[in-house]
CSV table of C-alpha atoms and ligand atoms in Angstrom, one decimal:
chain,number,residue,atom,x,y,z
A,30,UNK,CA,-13.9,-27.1,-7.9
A,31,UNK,CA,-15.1,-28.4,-5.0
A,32,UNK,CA,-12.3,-27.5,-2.0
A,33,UNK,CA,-11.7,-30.0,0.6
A,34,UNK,CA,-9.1,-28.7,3.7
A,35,UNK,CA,-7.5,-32.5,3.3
A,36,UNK,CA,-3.5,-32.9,1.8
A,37,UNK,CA,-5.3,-35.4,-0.8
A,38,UNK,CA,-7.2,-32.7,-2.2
A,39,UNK,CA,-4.3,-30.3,-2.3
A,40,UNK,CA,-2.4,-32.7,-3.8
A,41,UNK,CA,-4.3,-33.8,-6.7
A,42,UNK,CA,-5.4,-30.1,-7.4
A,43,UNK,CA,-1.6,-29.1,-7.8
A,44,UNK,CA,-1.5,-32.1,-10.0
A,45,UNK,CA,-4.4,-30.6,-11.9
A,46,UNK,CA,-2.9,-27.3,-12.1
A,47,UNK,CA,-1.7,-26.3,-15.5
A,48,UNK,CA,0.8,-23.8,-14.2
A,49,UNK,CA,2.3,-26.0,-11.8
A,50,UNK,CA,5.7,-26.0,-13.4
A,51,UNK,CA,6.1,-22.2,-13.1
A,52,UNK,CA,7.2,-22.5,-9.7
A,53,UNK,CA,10.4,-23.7,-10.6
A,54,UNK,CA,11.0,-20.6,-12.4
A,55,UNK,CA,11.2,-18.5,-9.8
A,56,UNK,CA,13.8,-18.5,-6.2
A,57,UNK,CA,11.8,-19.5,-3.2
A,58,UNK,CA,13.2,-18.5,0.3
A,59,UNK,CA,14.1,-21.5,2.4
A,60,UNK,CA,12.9,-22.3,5.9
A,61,UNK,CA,14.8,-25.0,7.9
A,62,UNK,CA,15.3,-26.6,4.4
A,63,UNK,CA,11.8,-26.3,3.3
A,64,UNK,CA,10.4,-23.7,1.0
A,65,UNK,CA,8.5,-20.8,3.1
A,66,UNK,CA,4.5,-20.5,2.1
A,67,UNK,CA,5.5,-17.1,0.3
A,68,UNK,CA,1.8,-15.1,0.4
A,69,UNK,CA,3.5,-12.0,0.0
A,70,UNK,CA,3.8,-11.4,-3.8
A,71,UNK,CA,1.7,-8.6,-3.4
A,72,UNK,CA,4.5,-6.7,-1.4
A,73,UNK,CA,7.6,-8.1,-3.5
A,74,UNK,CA,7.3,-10.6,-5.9
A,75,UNK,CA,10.0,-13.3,-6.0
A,76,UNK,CA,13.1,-13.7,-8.2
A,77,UNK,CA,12.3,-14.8,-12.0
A,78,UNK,CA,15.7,-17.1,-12.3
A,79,UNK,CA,16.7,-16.0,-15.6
A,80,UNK,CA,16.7,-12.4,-14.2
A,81,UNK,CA,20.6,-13.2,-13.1
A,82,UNK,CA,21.0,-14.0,-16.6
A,83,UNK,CA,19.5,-11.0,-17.8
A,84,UNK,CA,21.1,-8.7,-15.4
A,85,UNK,CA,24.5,-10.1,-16.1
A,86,UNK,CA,24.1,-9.7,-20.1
A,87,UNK,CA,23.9,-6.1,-19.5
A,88,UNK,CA,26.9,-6.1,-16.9
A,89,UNK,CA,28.3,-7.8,-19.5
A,90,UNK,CA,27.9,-5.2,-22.4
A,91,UNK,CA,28.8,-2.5,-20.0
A,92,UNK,CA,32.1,-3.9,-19.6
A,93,UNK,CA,32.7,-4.9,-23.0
A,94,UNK,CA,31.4,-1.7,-25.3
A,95,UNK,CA,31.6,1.2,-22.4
A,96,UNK,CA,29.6,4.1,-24.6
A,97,UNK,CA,29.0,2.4,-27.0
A,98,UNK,CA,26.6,-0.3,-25.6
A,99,UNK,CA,23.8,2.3,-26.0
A,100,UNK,CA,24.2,1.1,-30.3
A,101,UNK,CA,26.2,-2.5,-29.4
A,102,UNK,CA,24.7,-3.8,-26.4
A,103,UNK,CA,22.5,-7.3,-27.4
A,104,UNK,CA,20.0,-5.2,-26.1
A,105,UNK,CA,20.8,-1.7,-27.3
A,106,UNK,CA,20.2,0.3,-24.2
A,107,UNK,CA,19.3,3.4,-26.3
A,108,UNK,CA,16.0,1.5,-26.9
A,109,UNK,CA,15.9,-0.2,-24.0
A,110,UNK,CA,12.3,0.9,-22.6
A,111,UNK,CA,10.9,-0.6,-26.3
A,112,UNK,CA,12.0,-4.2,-25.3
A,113,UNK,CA,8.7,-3.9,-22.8
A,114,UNK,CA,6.8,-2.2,-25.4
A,115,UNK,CA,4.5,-5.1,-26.4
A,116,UNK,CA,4.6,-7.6,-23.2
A,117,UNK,CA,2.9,-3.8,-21.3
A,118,UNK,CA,0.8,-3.4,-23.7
A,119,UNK,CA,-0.5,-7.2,-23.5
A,120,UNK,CA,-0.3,-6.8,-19.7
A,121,UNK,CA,-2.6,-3.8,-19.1
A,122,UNK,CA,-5.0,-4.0,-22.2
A,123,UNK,CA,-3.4,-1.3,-24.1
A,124,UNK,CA,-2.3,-0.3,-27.6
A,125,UNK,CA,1.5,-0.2,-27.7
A,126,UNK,CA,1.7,3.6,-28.3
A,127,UNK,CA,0.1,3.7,-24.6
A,128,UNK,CA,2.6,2.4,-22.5
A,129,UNK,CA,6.3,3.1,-21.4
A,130,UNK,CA,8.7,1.8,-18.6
A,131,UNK,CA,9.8,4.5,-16.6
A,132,UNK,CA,10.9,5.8,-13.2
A,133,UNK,CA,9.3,4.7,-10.2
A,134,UNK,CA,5.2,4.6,-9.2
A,135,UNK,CA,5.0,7.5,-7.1
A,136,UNK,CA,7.1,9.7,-9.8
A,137,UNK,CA,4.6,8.3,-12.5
A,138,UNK,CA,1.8,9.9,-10.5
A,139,UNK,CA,2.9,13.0,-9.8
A,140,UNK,CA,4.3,13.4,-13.8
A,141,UNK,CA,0.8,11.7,-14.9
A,142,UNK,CA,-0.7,14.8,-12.8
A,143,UNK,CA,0.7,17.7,-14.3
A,144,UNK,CA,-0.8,16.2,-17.4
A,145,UNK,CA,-4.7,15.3,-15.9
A,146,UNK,CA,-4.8,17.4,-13.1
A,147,UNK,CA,-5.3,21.0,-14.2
A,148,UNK,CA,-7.5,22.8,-11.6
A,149,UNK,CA,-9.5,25.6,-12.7
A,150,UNK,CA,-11.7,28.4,-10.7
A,151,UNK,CA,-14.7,26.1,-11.4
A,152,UNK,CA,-12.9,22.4,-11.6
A,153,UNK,CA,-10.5,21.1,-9.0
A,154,UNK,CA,-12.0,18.5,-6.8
A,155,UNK,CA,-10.7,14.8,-7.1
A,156,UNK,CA,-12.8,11.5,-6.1
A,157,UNK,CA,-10.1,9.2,-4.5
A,158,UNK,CA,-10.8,6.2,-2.4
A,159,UNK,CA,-10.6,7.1,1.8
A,160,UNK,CA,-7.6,5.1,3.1
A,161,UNK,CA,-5.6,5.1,-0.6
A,162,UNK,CA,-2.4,3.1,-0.4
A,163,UNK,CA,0.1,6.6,2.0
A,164,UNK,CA,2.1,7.4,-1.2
A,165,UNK,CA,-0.7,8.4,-3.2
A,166,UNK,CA,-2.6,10.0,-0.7
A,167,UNK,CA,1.2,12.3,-0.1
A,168,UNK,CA,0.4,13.0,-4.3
A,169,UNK,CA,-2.7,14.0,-4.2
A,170,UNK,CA,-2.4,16.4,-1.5
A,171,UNK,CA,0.8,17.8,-2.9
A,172,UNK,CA,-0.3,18.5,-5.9
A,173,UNK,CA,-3.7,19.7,-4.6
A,174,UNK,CA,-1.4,22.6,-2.1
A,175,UNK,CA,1.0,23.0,-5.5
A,176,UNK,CA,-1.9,24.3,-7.2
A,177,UNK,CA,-3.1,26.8,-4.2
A,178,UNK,CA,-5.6,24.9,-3.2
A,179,UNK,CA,-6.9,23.3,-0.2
A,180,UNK,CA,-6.8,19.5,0.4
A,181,UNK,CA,-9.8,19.2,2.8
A,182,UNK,CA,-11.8,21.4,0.0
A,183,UNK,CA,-10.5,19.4,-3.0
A,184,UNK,CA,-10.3,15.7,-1.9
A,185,UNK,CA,-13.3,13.7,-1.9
A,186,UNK,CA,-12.5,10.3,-0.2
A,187,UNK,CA,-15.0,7.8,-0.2
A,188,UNK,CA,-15.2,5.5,2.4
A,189,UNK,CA,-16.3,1.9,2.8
A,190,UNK,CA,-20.2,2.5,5.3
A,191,UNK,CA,-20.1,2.1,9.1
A,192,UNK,CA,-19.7,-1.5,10.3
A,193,UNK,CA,-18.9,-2.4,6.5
A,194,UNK,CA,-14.7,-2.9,5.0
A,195,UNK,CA,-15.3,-2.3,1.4
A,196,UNK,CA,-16.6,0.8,-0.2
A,197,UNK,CA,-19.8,0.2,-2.4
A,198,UNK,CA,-19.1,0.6,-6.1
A,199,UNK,CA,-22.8,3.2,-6.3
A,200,UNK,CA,-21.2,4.9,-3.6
A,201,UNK,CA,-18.5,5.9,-5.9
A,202,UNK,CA,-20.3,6.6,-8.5
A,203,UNK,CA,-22.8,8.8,-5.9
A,204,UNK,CA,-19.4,10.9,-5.4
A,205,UNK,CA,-18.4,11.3,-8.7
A,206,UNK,CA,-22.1,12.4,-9.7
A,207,UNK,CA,-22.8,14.9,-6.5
A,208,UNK,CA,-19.6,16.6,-7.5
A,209,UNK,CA,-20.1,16.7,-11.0
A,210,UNK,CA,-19.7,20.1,-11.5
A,211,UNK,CA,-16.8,21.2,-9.9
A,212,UNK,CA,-14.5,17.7,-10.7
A,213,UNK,CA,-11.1,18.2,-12.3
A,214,UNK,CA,-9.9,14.0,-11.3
A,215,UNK,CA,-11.1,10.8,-10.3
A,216,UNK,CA,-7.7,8.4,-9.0
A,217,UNK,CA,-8.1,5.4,-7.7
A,218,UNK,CA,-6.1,2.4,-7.0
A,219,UNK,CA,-7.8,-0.6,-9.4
A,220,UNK,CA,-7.6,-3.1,-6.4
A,221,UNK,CA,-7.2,-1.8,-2.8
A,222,UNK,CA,-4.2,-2.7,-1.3
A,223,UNK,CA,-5.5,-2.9,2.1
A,224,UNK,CA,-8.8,-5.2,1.4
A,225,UNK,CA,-7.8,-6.7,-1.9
A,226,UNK,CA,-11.1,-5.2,-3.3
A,227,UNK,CA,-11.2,-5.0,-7.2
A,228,UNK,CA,-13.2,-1.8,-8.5
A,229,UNK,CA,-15.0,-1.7,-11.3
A,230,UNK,CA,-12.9,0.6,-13.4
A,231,UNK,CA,-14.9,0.0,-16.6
A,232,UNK,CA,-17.9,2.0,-14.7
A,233,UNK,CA,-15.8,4.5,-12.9
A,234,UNK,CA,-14.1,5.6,-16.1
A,235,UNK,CA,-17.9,5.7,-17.8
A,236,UNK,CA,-18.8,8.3,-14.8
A,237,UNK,CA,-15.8,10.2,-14.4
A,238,UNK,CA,-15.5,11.0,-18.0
A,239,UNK,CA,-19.1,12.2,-18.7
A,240,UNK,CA,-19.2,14.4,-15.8
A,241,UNK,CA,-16.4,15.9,-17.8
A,242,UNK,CA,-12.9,14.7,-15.3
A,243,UNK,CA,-10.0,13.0,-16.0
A,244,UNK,CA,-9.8,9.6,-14.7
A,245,UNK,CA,-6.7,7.6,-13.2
A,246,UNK,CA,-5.9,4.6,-11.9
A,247,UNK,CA,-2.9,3.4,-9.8
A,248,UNK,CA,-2.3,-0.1,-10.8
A,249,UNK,CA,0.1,-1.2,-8.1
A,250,UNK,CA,-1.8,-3.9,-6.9
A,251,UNK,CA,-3.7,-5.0,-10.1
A,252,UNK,CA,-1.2,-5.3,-12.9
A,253,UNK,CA,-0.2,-8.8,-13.4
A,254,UNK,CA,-2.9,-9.8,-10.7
A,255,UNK,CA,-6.8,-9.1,-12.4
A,256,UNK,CA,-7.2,-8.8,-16.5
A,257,UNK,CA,-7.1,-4.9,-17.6
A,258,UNK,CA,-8.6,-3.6,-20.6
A,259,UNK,CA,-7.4,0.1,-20.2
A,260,UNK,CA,-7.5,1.1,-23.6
A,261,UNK,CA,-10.9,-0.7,-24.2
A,262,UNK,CA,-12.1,1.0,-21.0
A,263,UNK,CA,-11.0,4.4,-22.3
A,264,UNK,CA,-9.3,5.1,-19.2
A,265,UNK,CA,-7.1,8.7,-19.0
A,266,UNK,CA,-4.4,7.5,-17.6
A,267,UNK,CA,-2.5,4.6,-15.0
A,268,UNK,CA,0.5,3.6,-13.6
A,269,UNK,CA,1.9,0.4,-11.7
A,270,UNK,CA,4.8,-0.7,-10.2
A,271,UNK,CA,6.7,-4.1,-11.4
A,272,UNK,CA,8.1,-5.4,-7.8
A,273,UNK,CA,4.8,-6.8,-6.8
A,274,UNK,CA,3.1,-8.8,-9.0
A,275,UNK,CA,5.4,-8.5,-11.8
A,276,UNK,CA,7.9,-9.8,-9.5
A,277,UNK,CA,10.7,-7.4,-11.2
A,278,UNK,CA,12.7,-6.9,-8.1
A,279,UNK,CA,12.9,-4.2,-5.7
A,280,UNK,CA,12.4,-0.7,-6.6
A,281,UNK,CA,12.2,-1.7,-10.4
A,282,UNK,CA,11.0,0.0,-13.1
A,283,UNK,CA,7.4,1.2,-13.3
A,284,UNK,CA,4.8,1.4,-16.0
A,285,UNK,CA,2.9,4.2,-17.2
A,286,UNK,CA,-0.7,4.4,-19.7
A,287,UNK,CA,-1.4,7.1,-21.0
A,288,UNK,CA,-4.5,6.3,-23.8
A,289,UNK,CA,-3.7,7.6,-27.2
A,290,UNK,CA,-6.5,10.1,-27.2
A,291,UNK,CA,-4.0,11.9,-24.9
A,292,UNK,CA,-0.6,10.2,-25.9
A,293,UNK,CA,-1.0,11.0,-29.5
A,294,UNK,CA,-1.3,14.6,-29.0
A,295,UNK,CA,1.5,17.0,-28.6
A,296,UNK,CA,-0.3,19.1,-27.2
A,297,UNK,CA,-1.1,17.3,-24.0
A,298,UNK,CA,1.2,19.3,-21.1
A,299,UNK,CA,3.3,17.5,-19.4
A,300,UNK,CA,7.0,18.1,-18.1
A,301,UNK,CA,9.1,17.5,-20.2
A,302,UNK,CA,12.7,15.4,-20.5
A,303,UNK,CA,15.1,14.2,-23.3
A,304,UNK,CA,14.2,11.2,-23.5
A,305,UNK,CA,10.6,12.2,-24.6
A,306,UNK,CA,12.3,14.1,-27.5
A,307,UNK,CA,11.4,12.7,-30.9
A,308,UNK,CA,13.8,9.9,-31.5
A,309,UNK,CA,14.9,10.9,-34.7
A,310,UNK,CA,16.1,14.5,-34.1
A,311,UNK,CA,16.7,13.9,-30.3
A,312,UNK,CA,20.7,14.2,-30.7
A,313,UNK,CA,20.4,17.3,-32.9
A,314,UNK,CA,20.0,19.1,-29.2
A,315,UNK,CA,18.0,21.7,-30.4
A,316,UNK,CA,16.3,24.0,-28.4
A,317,UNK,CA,12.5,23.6,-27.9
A,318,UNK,CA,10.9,20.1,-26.8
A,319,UNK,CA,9.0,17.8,-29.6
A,320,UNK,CA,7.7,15.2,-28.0
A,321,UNK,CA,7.2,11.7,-29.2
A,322,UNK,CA,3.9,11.3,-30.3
A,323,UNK,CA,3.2,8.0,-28.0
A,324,UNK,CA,3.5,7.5,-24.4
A,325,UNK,CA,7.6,7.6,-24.6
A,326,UNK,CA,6.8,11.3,-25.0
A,327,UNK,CA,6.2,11.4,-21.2
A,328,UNK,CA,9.7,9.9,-20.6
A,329,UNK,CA,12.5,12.3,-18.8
A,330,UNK,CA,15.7,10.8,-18.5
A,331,UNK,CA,17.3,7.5,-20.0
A,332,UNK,CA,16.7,3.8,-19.5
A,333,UNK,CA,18.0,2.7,-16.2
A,334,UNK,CA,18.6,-0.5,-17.7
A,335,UNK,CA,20.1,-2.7,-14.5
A,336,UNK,CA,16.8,-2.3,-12.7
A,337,UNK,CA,14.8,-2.8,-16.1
A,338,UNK,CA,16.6,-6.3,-16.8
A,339,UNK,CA,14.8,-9.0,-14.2
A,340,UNK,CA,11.6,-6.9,-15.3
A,341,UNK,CA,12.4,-8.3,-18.9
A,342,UNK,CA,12.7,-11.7,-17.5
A,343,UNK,CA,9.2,-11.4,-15.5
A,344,UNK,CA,7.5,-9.8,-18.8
A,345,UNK,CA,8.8,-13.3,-21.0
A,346,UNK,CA,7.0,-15.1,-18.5
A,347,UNK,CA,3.8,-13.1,-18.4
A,348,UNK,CA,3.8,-13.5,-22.2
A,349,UNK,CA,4.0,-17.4,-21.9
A,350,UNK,CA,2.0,-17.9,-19.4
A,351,UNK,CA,-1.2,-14.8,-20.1
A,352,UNK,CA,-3.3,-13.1,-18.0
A,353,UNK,CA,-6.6,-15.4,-18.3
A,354,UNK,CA,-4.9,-18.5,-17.6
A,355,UNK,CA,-3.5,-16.1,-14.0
A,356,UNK,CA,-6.2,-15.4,-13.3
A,357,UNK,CA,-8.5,-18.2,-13.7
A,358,UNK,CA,-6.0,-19.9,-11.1
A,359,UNK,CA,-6.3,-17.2,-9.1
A,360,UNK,CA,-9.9,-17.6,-8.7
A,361,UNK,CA,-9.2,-21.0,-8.0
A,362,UNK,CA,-6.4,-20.8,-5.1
A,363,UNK,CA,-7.9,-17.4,-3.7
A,364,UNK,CA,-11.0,-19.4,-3.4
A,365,UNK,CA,-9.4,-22.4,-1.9
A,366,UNK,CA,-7.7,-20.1,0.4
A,367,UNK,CA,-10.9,-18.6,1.6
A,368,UNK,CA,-12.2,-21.9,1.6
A,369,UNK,CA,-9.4,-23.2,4.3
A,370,UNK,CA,-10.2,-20.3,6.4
A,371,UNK,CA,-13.3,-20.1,6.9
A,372,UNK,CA,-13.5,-24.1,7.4
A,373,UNK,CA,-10.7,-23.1,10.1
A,374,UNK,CA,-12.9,-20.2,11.9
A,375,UNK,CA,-16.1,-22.6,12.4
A,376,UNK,CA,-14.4,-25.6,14.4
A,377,UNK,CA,-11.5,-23.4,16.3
A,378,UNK,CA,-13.6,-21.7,19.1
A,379,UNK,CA,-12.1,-19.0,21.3
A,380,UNK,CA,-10.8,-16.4,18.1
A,381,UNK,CA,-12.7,-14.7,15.7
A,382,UNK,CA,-12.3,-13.5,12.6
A,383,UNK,CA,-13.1,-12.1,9.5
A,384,UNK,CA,-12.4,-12.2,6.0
A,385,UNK,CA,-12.6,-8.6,4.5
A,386,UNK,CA,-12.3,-9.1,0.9
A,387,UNK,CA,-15.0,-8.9,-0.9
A,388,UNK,CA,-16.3,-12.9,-1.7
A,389,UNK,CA,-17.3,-12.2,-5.2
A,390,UNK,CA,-15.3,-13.1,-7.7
A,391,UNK,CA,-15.5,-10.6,-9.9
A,392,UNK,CA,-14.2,-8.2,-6.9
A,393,UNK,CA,-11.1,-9.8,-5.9
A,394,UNK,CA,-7.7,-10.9,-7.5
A,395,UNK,CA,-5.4,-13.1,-5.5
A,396,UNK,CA,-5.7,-11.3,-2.2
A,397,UNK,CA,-6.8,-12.6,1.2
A,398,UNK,CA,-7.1,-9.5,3.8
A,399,UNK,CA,-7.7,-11.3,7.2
A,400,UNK,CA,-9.5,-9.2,10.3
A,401,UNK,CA,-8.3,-11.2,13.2
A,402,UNK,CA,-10.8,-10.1,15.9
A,403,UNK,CA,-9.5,-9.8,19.6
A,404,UNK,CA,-6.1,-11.1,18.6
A,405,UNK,CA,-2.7,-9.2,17.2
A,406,UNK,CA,0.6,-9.3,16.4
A,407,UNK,CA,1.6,-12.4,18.4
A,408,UNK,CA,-0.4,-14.4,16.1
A,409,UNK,CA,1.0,-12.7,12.9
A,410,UNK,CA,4.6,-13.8,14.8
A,411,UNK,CA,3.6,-17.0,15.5
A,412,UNK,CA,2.7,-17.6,11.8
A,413,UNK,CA,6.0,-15.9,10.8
A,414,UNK,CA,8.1,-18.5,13.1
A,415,UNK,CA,6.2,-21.2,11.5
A,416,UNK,CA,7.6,-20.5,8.2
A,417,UNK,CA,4.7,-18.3,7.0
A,418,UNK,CA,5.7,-14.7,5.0
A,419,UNK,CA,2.7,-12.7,5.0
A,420,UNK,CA,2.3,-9.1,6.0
A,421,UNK,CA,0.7,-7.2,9.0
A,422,UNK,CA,-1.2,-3.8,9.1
A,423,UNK,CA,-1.8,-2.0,12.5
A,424,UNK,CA,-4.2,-2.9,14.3
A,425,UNK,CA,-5.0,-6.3,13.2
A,426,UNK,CA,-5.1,-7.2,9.7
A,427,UNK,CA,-3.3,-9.6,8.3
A,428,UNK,CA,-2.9,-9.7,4.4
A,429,UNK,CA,-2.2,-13.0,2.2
A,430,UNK,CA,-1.1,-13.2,-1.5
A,431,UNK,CA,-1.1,-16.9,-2.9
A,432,UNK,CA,-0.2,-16.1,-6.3
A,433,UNK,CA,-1.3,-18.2,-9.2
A,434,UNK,CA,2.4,-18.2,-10.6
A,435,UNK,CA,4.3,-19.8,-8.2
A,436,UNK,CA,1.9,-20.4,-5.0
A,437,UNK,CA,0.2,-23.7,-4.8
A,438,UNK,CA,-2.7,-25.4,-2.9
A,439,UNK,CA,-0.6,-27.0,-1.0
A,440,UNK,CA,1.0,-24.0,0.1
A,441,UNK,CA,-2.7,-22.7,1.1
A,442,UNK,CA,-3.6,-26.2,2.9
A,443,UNK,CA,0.0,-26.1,5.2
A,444,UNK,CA,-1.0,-22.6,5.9
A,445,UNK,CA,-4.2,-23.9,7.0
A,446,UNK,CA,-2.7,-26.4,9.5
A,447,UNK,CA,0.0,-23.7,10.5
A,448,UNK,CA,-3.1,-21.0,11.3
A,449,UNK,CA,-5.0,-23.4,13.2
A,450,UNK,CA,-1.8,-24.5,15.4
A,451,UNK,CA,-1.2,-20.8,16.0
A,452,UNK,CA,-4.6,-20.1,17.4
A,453,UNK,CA,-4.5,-22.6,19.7
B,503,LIG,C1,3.2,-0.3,-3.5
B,503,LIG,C2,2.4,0.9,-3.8
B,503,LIG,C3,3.0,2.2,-4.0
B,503,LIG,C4,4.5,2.3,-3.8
B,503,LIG,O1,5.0,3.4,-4.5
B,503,LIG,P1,6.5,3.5,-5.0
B,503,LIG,O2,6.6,4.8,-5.6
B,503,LIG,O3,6.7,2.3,-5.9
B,503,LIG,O4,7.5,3.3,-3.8
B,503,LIG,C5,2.2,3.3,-4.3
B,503,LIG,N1,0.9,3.2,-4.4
B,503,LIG,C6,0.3,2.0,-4.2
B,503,LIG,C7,-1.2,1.9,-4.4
B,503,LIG,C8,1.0,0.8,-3.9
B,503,LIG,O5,0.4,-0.3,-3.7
């Protein structure tokens, strides 16, 4: 594709575009009667429109059967986590004994923890990324100070090299190698939040496991972004949320992977909940906990099916649409995107700035992390009283999402108009 920054060339590549017609699928925000340029799907995904419907059907069955919607409901809410069973599975690149709905992200890490971290005397380090999204840097340390140990002893952060934004993928795998013998974990988030950078999780997995760790990633801002192959990779363990890219709503339900060489195995520790208990003796309430032999074995407590409905309407359109044909558009628009930028940057004189992402393909997913050099906030504002929704970090980043579902190049070209306006 060959970008122009012209409304002729936006225009005929959204007629190009063969998932045009999702937009309509999903509730846009208005903006003096025009739609906003939504670039924040990275931070809460908009609303699928059947996920009223959804949402409504299970209102619906409460009212109706009381109890007894857990056997009667259309959707019998005693199964309810196995309606994502498949769709996960597809998402993340997993066998469908590997995944589960359940709780929330931050929850997911600290339960997928007890299970894969497990200091000993001689193995208790963990290789994290510096400047890991706050919630999982909070985990990490917890549990590191759970276990008696010492945070600045145990955490290994590695950072992106003076006067560079990204962190080098041998730099990593430097890390993982100098602390071979004394590492219990490697967790990492798949794609940075802050930069957008996609690591290579294939390789990191490779490394972590032969020097003998457990290896985890946090998915937050990769599923439903970047194609996953978790199983393939033979990745430990992962969770994600489903309010950003999965555009399930606020606070919904999150995912968990745990790969079967672990799942299947009873043994694995974990904590341990009743809805983990083998489905088939579960109501006998006996004492003594048999797990499920599958990922549900990790669950604790029953579905919490209002805020798993709008994720079922999100997963039905994953399924239609599938992850190569996201993210071959999101090549496409992210590159366009950068494209409008940078074409920006050379003819407006008097503001600098930077693109931080990495440029290669193979590194990014549909984020746009802009540096904005000698400028702050009032820029971001101005772009926000223009109609733009994007999202600021302190002290001068601002980060873009045009997502290959429901964003579209014209969407990037008015941004590009908006941005040059605003620097002026
Ligand atoms: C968004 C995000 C979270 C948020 O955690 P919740 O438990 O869902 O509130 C955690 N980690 C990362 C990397 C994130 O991007």
């Amino acid at each position: 594709m060959t970008y122009q920054n012209t409304r002729t060339f936006a225009e005929q590549a959204d007629l190009n575009d063969p998932l045009a017609s999702f937009r309509s699928r999903f509730h846009f925000p208005s903006f003096g009667g025009s739609e906003m340029i939504y670039f924040t799907g990275n931070s809460l995904g908009l609303q699928p429109k059947a996920a009223r419907e959804l949402l409504l059907e299970e209102l619906d069955d409460w009212a109706y059967w009381g109890v007894e919607g857990h056997f009667h409901a259309q959707r019998p809410w005693k199964r309810y986590h196995e309606f994502f069973t498949e769709s996960a599975a597809r998402l993340v690149g997993a066998r469908n004994n590997e995944v589960v709905m359940m709780n929330g992200l931050t929850t997911n890490i600290h339960l997928l923890m007890v299970s894969f971290y497990r200091p000993t005397a001689q193995r208790f380090k963990i290789v994290c990324e510096q400047k890991a999204f706050p919630s999982d840097q909070y985990a990490l340390e917890s549990q590191v100070r759970h276990h008696g140990l010492d945070p600045s002893e145990a955490i290994i952060e590695v950072a992106p090299r003076p006067g560079e934004h990204t962190i080098r993928h041998e730099d990593i795998l430097t890390a993982i190698d100098r602390h071979k013998d004394q590492l219990a974990l490697v967790f990492i988030g798949g794609v940075n939040y802050y930069t957008g950078q996609v690591f290579d999780m294939q390789a990191i997995t490779k490394a972590g496991r032969a020097a003998g760790a457990f290896v985890g990633f946090d998915l937050a801002h990769a599923a439903g972004n970047i194609i996953l192959r978790l199983h393939d990779w033979e990745v430990d363990f992962a969770c994600w949320c489903t309010y950003k890219y999965l555009n399930s709503g606020p606070g919904s339900i999150a995912g968990a992977f745990i790969h079967e060489r672990h799942a299947l195995d009873k043994n694995t520790p974990r904590f341990a909940g009743w809805w983990g208990y083998e489905k088939s003796t579960r109501f006998l309430m006996q004492p003594g906990f048999d797990p499920i032999p599958t990922a549900e074995g990790w669950q604790l407590s029953n579905a919490p099916v209002m805020s798993m409905a709008p994720h079922l309407a999100s997963l039905r359109i994953f399924d239609e649409v599938g992850m190569e044909a996201l993210a071959n558009k999101a090549q496409q628009l992210t590159g366009y995107l950068d494209f409008v930028i940078k074409n920006i940057s050379a003819e407006t004189t008097g503001c600098d700035f930077e693109i931080i992402t990495p440029e290669d393909p193979k590194q990014r997913g549909c984020q746009i992390s802009l540096l904005v050099h000698g400028r702050g906030k009032d820029l971001f504002d101005a772009l926000s009283k223009a109609g733009v929704v994007a999202d600021w970090r302190e002290p001068n980043v601002i980060r873009m999402a045009p997502v290959p579902l429901y964003n579209s190049y014209t969407d990037v070209l008015r941004f590009g108009q908006i941005l040059t306006q605003a620097l002026k």
